[in-house]
mmCIF file of C-alpha atoms in Angstrom:
data_model
loop_
_atom_site.group_PDB
_atom_site.id
_atom_site.type_symbol
_atom_site.label_atom_id
_atom_site.label_comp_id
_atom_site.label_asym_id
_atom_site.label_seq_id
_atom_site.Cartn_x
_atom_site.Cartn_y
_atom_site.Cartn_z
ATOM 1 C CA SER A 233 94.385 141.661 83.552
ATOM 2 C CA GLN A 234 91.549 140.511 85.657
ATOM 3 C CA GLN A 235 90.936 136.773 85.262
ATOM 4 C CA GLY A 236 88.030 136.014 87.746
ATOM 5 C CA GLU A 237 84.857 138.085 87.953
ATOM 6 C CA GLU A 238 82.481 137.448 90.771
ATOM 7 C CA ASP A 239 78.861 138.266 90.717
ATOM 8 C CA PRO A 240 77.020 139.691 92.499
ATOM 9 C CA GLN A 241 79.355 142.338 93.838
ATOM 10 C CA ALA A 242 77.282 142.406 97.008
ATOM 11 C CA LEU A 243 74.655 140.188 98.455
ATOM 12 C CA SER A 244 72.447 140.660 101.543
ATOM 13 C CA ILE A 245 70.327 137.715 102.791
ATOM 14 C CA GLN A 246 68.643 136.547 105.880
ATOM 15 C CA GLU A 247 70.254 134.176 108.265
ATOM 16 C CA GLY A 248 69.305 130.639 107.321
ATOM 17 C CA GLU A 249 68.953 131.309 103.716
ATOM 18 C CA ASN A 250 71.347 129.972 101.045
ATOM 19 C CA ALA A 251 73.856 132.254 99.314
ATOM 20 C CA THR A 252 75.096 131.777 95.798
ATOM 21 C CA MET A 253 77.964 133.552 94.317
ATOM 22 C CA ASN A 254 79.406 133.180 90.756
ATOM 23 C CA CYS A 255 82.841 133.536 89.230
ATOM 24 C CA SER A 256 83.797 133.708 85.645
ATOM 25 C CA TYR A 257 87.172 133.482 84.225
ATOM 26 C CA LYS A 258 88.781 134.042 80.706
ATOM 27 C CA THR A 259 91.532 131.561 80.115
ATOM 28 C CA SER A 260 91.851 127.808 80.647
ATOM 29 C CA ILE A 261 92.707 126.710 84.245
ATOM 30 C CA ASN A 262 94.278 123.891 86.119
ATOM 31 C CA ASN A 263 92.100 124.662 89.049
ATOM 32 C CA LEU A 264 89.939 127.217 90.764
ATOM 33 C CA GLN A 265 89.948 128.173 94.463
ATOM 34 C CA TRP A 266 87.636 130.041 96.665
ATOM 35 C CA TYR A 267 88.840 132.210 99.566
ATOM 36 C CA ARG A 268 87.006 134.071 102.257
ATOM 37 C CA GLN A 269 88.059 137.327 103.833
ATOM 38 C CA ASN A 270 86.448 138.533 107.115
ATOM 39 C CA SER A 271 86.678 142.189 107.817
ATOM 40 C CA GLY A 272 90.207 143.138 108.973
ATOM 41 C CA ARG A 273 91.430 139.554 108.544
ATOM 42 C CA GLY A 274 93.490 137.739 106.047
ATOM 43 C CA LEU A 275 92.176 135.556 103.240
ATOM 44 C CA VAL A 276 91.302 132.011 104.226
ATOM 45 C CA HIS A 277 91.313 129.178 101.818
ATOM 46 C CA LEU A 278 87.889 127.582 101.568
ATOM 47 C CA ILE A 279 88.013 124.984 98.710
ATOM 48 C CA LEU A 280 89.824 124.080 95.564
ATOM 49 C CA ILE A 281 88.182 122.395 92.565
ATOM 50 C CA ARG A 282 90.298 120.884 89.751
ATOM 51 C CA SER A 283 89.501 121.528 86.123
ATOM 52 C CA ASN A 284 88.382 117.901 85.664
ATOM 53 C CA GLU A 285 85.938 118.114 88.621
ATOM 54 C CA ARG A 286 82.328 119.346 88.273
ATOM 55 C CA GLU A 287 81.327 119.589 91.780
ATOM 56 C CA LYS A 288 82.786 119.578 95.223
ATOM 57 C CA HIS A 289 81.441 119.732 98.746
ATOM 58 C CA SER A 290 82.936 120.816 102.113
ATOM 59 C CA GLY A 291 80.532 121.116 105.081
ATOM 60 C CA ARG A 292 77.999 123.765 104.107
ATOM 61 C CA LEU A 293 79.889 124.717 101.014
ATOM 62 C CA ARG A 294 79.174 123.514 97.503
ATOM 63 C CA VAL A 295 81.262 124.495 94.563
ATOM 64 C CA THR A 296 80.522 123.825 90.913
ATOM 65 C CA LEU A 297 82.734 124.331 87.896
ATOM 66 C CA ASP A 298 81.740 124.520 84.231
ATOM 67 C CA THR A 299 84.816 124.662 82.163
ATOM 68 C CA SER A 300 82.852 125.017 78.903
ATOM 69 C CA LYS A 301 81.331 128.233 80.294
ATOM 70 C CA LYS A 302 84.448 129.202 82.217
ATOM 71 C CA SER A 303 82.443 129.720 85.375
ATOM 72 C CA SER A 304 82.108 128.458 88.869
ATOM 73 C CA SER A 305 79.593 128.968 91.560
ATOM 74 C CA LEU A 306 79.946 128.841 95.448
ATOM 75 C CA LEU A 307 76.886 127.902 97.408
ATOM 76 C CA ILE A 308 76.679 128.411 101.155
ATOM 77 C CA THR A 309 73.723 126.634 102.584
ATOM 78 C CA ALA A 310 71.881 127.542 105.878
ATOM 79 C CA SER A 311 73.834 130.823 106.192
ATOM 80 C CA ARG A 312 75.027 132.027 109.567
ATOM 81 C CA ALA A 313 76.060 135.552 110.793
ATOM 82 C CA ALA A 314 79.702 134.310 110.853
ATOM 83 C CA ASP A 315 79.484 133.824 107.172
ATOM 84 C CA THR A 316 79.449 137.571 106.600
ATOM 85 C CA ALA A 317 82.628 138.281 104.695
ATOM 86 C CA SER A 318 83.989 138.912 101.169
ATOM 87 C CA TYR A 319 84.419 135.918 99.009
ATOM 88 C CA PHE A 320 86.981 135.679 96.140
ATOM 89 C CA CYS A 321 87.632 133.108 93.396
ATOM 90 C CA ALA A 322 91.131 132.710 92.181
ATOM 91 C CA THR A 323 92.473 130.859 89.224
ATOM 92 C CA ASP A 324 96.028 129.792 88.460
ATOM 93 C CA GLY A 325 98.036 132.003 86.131
ATOM 94 C CA SER A 326 101.485 131.756 84.687
ATOM 95 C CA ASN A 327 104.261 130.950 86.993
ATOM 96 C CA TYR A 328 101.838 129.615 89.686
ATOM 97 C CA GLN A 329 100.561 133.075 90.670
ATOM 98 C CA LEU A 330 96.920 133.370 91.449
ATOM 99 C CA ILE A 331 94.544 135.568 89.464
ATOM 100 C CA TRP A 332 91.753 137.053 91.470
ATOM 101 C CA GLY A 333 88.315 138.499 90.947
ATOM 102 C CA ALA A 334 87.058 141.671 92.753
ATOM 103 C CA GLY A 335 85.195 139.512 95.220
ATOM 104 C CA THR A 336 81.427 139.312 96.485
ATOM 105 C CA LYS A 337 80.585 141.091 99.663
ATOM 106 C CA LEU A 338 78.169 138.746 101.603
ATOM 107 C CA ILE A 339 76.068 140.160 104.366
ATOM 108 C CA ILE A 340 73.971 137.820 106.530
ATOM 109 C CA LYS A 341 71.206 139.632 108.398
ATOM 110 C CA PRO A 342 70.127 138.247 111.744
ATOM 111 C CA GLU B 36 101.529 126.982 114.812
ATOM 112 C CA ALA B 37 101.824 130.584 114.213
ATOM 113 C CA GLY B 38 100.279 131.734 111.004
ATOM 114 C CA VAL B 39 101.529 134.394 108.548
ATOM 115 C CA THR B 40 101.986 137.601 110.316
ATOM 116 C CA GLN B 41 102.157 141.081 108.817
ATOM 117 C CA PHE B 42 103.330 144.436 110.387
ATOM 118 C CA PRO B 43 102.165 147.022 110.628
ATOM 119 C CA SER B 44 98.425 146.250 110.357
ATOM 120 C CA HIS B 45 97.867 149.946 109.212
ATOM 121 C CA SER B 46 100.076 152.689 107.955
ATOM 122 C CA VAL B 47 99.180 156.257 107.169
ATOM 123 C CA ILE B 48 101.886 158.243 105.342
ATOM 124 C CA GLU B 49 102.030 161.372 103.192
ATOM 125 C CA LYS B 50 102.940 161.274 99.492
ATOM 126 C CA GLY B 51 106.704 161.104 98.906
ATOM 127 C CA GLN B 52 107.457 159.391 102.240
ATOM 128 C CA THR B 53 108.838 155.911 102.513
ATOM 129 C CA VAL B 54 107.111 152.839 104.064
ATOM 130 C CA THR B 55 108.331 149.402 104.764
ATOM 131 C CA LEU B 56 106.006 146.494 105.313
ATOM 132 C CA ARG B 57 107.045 143.235 106.798
ATOM 133 C CA CYS B 58 105.848 139.749 106.432
ATOM 134 C CA ASP B 59 106.779 136.685 108.582
ATOM 135 C CA PRO B 60 105.685 133.586 106.753
ATOM 136 C CA ILE B 61 104.809 130.249 108.427
ATOM 137 C CA SER B 62 108.017 128.564 109.555
ATOM 138 C CA GLY B 63 109.267 126.058 106.976
ATOM 139 C CA HIS B 64 107.380 127.644 104.047
ATOM 140 C CA ASP B 65 109.810 128.377 101.183
ATOM 141 C CA ASN B 66 107.287 130.234 99.084
ATOM 142 C CA LEU B 67 106.327 133.766 99.914
ATOM 143 C CA TYR B 68 103.997 135.978 97.852
ATOM 144 C CA TRP B 69 102.974 139.537 97.917
ATOM 145 C CA TYR B 70 99.563 140.612 96.706
ATOM 146 C CA ARG B 71 97.731 143.898 96.689
ATOM 147 C CA ARG B 72 94.255 144.934 96.696
ATOM 148 C CA VAL B 73 93.408 148.485 95.757
ATOM 149 C CA MET B 74 90.090 149.738 96.978
ATOM 150 C CA GLY B 75 87.132 147.677 95.657
ATOM 151 C CA LYS B 76 89.218 146.148 92.889
ATOM 152 C CA GLU B 77 90.664 142.748 92.382
ATOM 153 C CA ILE B 78 93.551 141.349 94.338
ATOM 154 C CA LYS B 79 96.677 141.533 92.178
ATOM 155 C CA PHE B 80 99.800 139.542 92.296
ATOM 156 C CA LEU B 81 103.154 141.499 92.969
ATOM 157 C CA LEU B 82 105.837 138.975 93.440
ATOM 158 C CA HIS B 83 106.882 135.477 94.568
ATOM 159 C CA PHE B 84 109.923 134.458 96.507
ATOM 160 C CA VAL B 85 111.249 130.919 96.682
ATOM 161 C CA LYS B 86 113.528 131.019 99.734
ATOM 162 C CA GLU B 87 115.524 134.146 99.291
ATOM 163 C CA SER B 88 115.305 134.272 95.402
ATOM 164 C CA LYS B 89 112.800 136.217 93.455
ATOM 165 C CA GLN B 90 110.948 133.647 91.359
ATOM 166 C CA ASP B 91 108.626 136.041 89.703
ATOM 167 C CA GLU B 92 108.388 139.787 90.160
ATOM 168 C CA SER B 93 106.194 140.531 87.191
ATOM 169 C CA GLY B 94 103.411 142.156 89.132
ATOM 170 C CA MET B 95 105.636 144.725 90.708
ATOM 171 C CA PRO B 96 104.029 148.094 89.503
ATOM 172 C CA ASN B 97 107.315 150.105 89.123
ATOM 173 C CA ASN B 98 110.731 150.776 90.463
ATOM 174 C CA ARG B 99 109.420 152.526 93.608
ATOM 175 C CA PHE B 100 108.663 149.119 94.980
ATOM 176 C CA LEU B 101 111.487 146.949 96.382
ATOM 177 C CA ALA B 102 111.011 143.557 97.977
ATOM 178 C CA GLU B 103 113.660 141.582 99.841
ATOM 179 C CA ARG B 104 113.646 138.292 101.704
ATOM 180 C CA THR B 105 117.244 138.023 103.223
ATOM 181 C CA GLY B 106 118.038 134.567 104.539
ATOM 182 C CA GLY B 107 114.781 133.198 103.060
ATOM 183 C CA THR B 108 112.748 133.959 106.256
ATOM 184 C CA TYR B 109 110.774 137.127 106.636
ATOM 185 C CA SER B 110 110.206 139.541 103.796
ATOM 186 C CA THR B 111 109.938 143.307 103.525
ATOM 187 C CA LEU B 112 108.323 145.364 100.834
ATOM 188 C CA LYS B 113 109.483 148.974 100.635
ATOM 189 C CA VAL B 114 107.669 151.638 98.778
ATOM 190 C CA GLN B 115 109.778 154.740 98.097
ATOM 191 C CA PRO B 116 108.582 157.383 97.506
ATOM 192 C CA ALA B 117 104.949 156.529 98.044
ATOM 193 C CA GLU B 118 102.290 157.876 95.630
ATOM 194 C CA LEU B 119 98.581 158.200 96.250
ATOM 195 C CA GLU B 120 97.737 155.320 93.912
ATOM 196 C CA ASP B 121 99.790 153.053 96.127
ATOM 197 C CA SER B 122 97.024 153.054 98.774
ATOM 198 C CA GLY B 123 95.481 149.702 99.357
ATOM 199 C CA VAL B 124 95.814 146.474 101.254
ATOM 200 C CA TYR B 125 98.959 144.652 100.954
ATOM 201 C CA PHE B 126 98.721 140.912 101.590
ATOM 202 C CA CYS B 127 101.519 138.325 102.173
ATOM 203 C CA ALA B 128 101.022 134.708 101.744
ATOM 204 C CA SER B 129 103.293 131.683 102.135
ATOM 205 C CA SER B 130 103.025 128.110 101.032
ATOM 206 C CA GLN B 131 104.997 124.971 101.617
ATOM 207 C CA MET B 132 105.207 123.501 98.087
ATOM 208 C CA SER B 133 106.524 125.040 94.887
ATOM 209 C CA GLY B 134 105.799 124.306 91.267
ATOM 210 C CA ARG B 135 102.296 123.147 91.980
ATOM 211 C CA TYR B 136 99.047 124.612 90.657
ATOM 212 C CA ASP B 137 97.085 123.295 93.462
ATOM 213 C CA GLU B 138 99.135 124.683 96.330
ATOM 214 C CA LYS B 139 97.168 126.256 99.118
ATOM 215 C CA LEU B 140 98.195 129.685 100.295
ATOM 216 C CA PHE B 141 98.089 130.833 103.858
ATOM 217 C CA PHE B 142 97.608 134.562 104.096
ATOM 218 C CA GLY B 143 98.392 137.164 106.673
ATOM 219 C CA SER B 144 95.942 139.809 107.830
ATOM 220 C CA GLY B 145 97.297 142.438 105.491
ATOM 221 C CA THR B 146 98.600 145.922 105.819
ATOM 222 C CA GLN B 147 96.167 148.740 105.027
ATOM 223 C CA LEU B 148 98.465 151.439 103.484
ATOM 224 C CA SER B 149 96.840 154.979 103.136
ATOM 225 C CA VAL B 150 98.956 157.525 101.249
ATOM 226 C CA LEU B 151 97.633 160.970 101.785
#
């Protein structure tokens, strides 16, 4: 069954603006990861946040985790055209498999 | 360093035919995973190899799907006979460590399978 659910499903913003995507999950986790997929390419790992962390930064990315609400957010600041992609959250399931949401499609308009 | 490579990138077949997808993981990565994304839906786990052994195949949809990893290097995923609902993008991923919840996966570009 689906563990992570991202919202919005699609997001279109102007270049330079900030983009925020959210992810909700159902069961307790050890960590949560965010991946990016550019069109026609593979998934690329962006950032991992552990269950005992509340916020993490990597370059223009900021991830928050609220385990009480079973939710996470990914903020991309000062968006660029190259940020156009689909973004997925993934949580750890049983036997170390990842459980994924349906993704948020982000479009950065020039 | 070469990344995870998948072949073919696209495959269009008719219902009832057989298709074999191949994945070459990053050299030295013992863990190999297959995932699938059906159009617009979430990515779903299919199975996990540790070297040549199937560690977890709980996500395989049915016995029309057969995965192998002979010699613990590359892996193949065969669908026989293919059905319309098998259409989607099949991703392969590899990782170095096993038994870790924080392992980072390296993904291939995927195989877009279309069953007509």
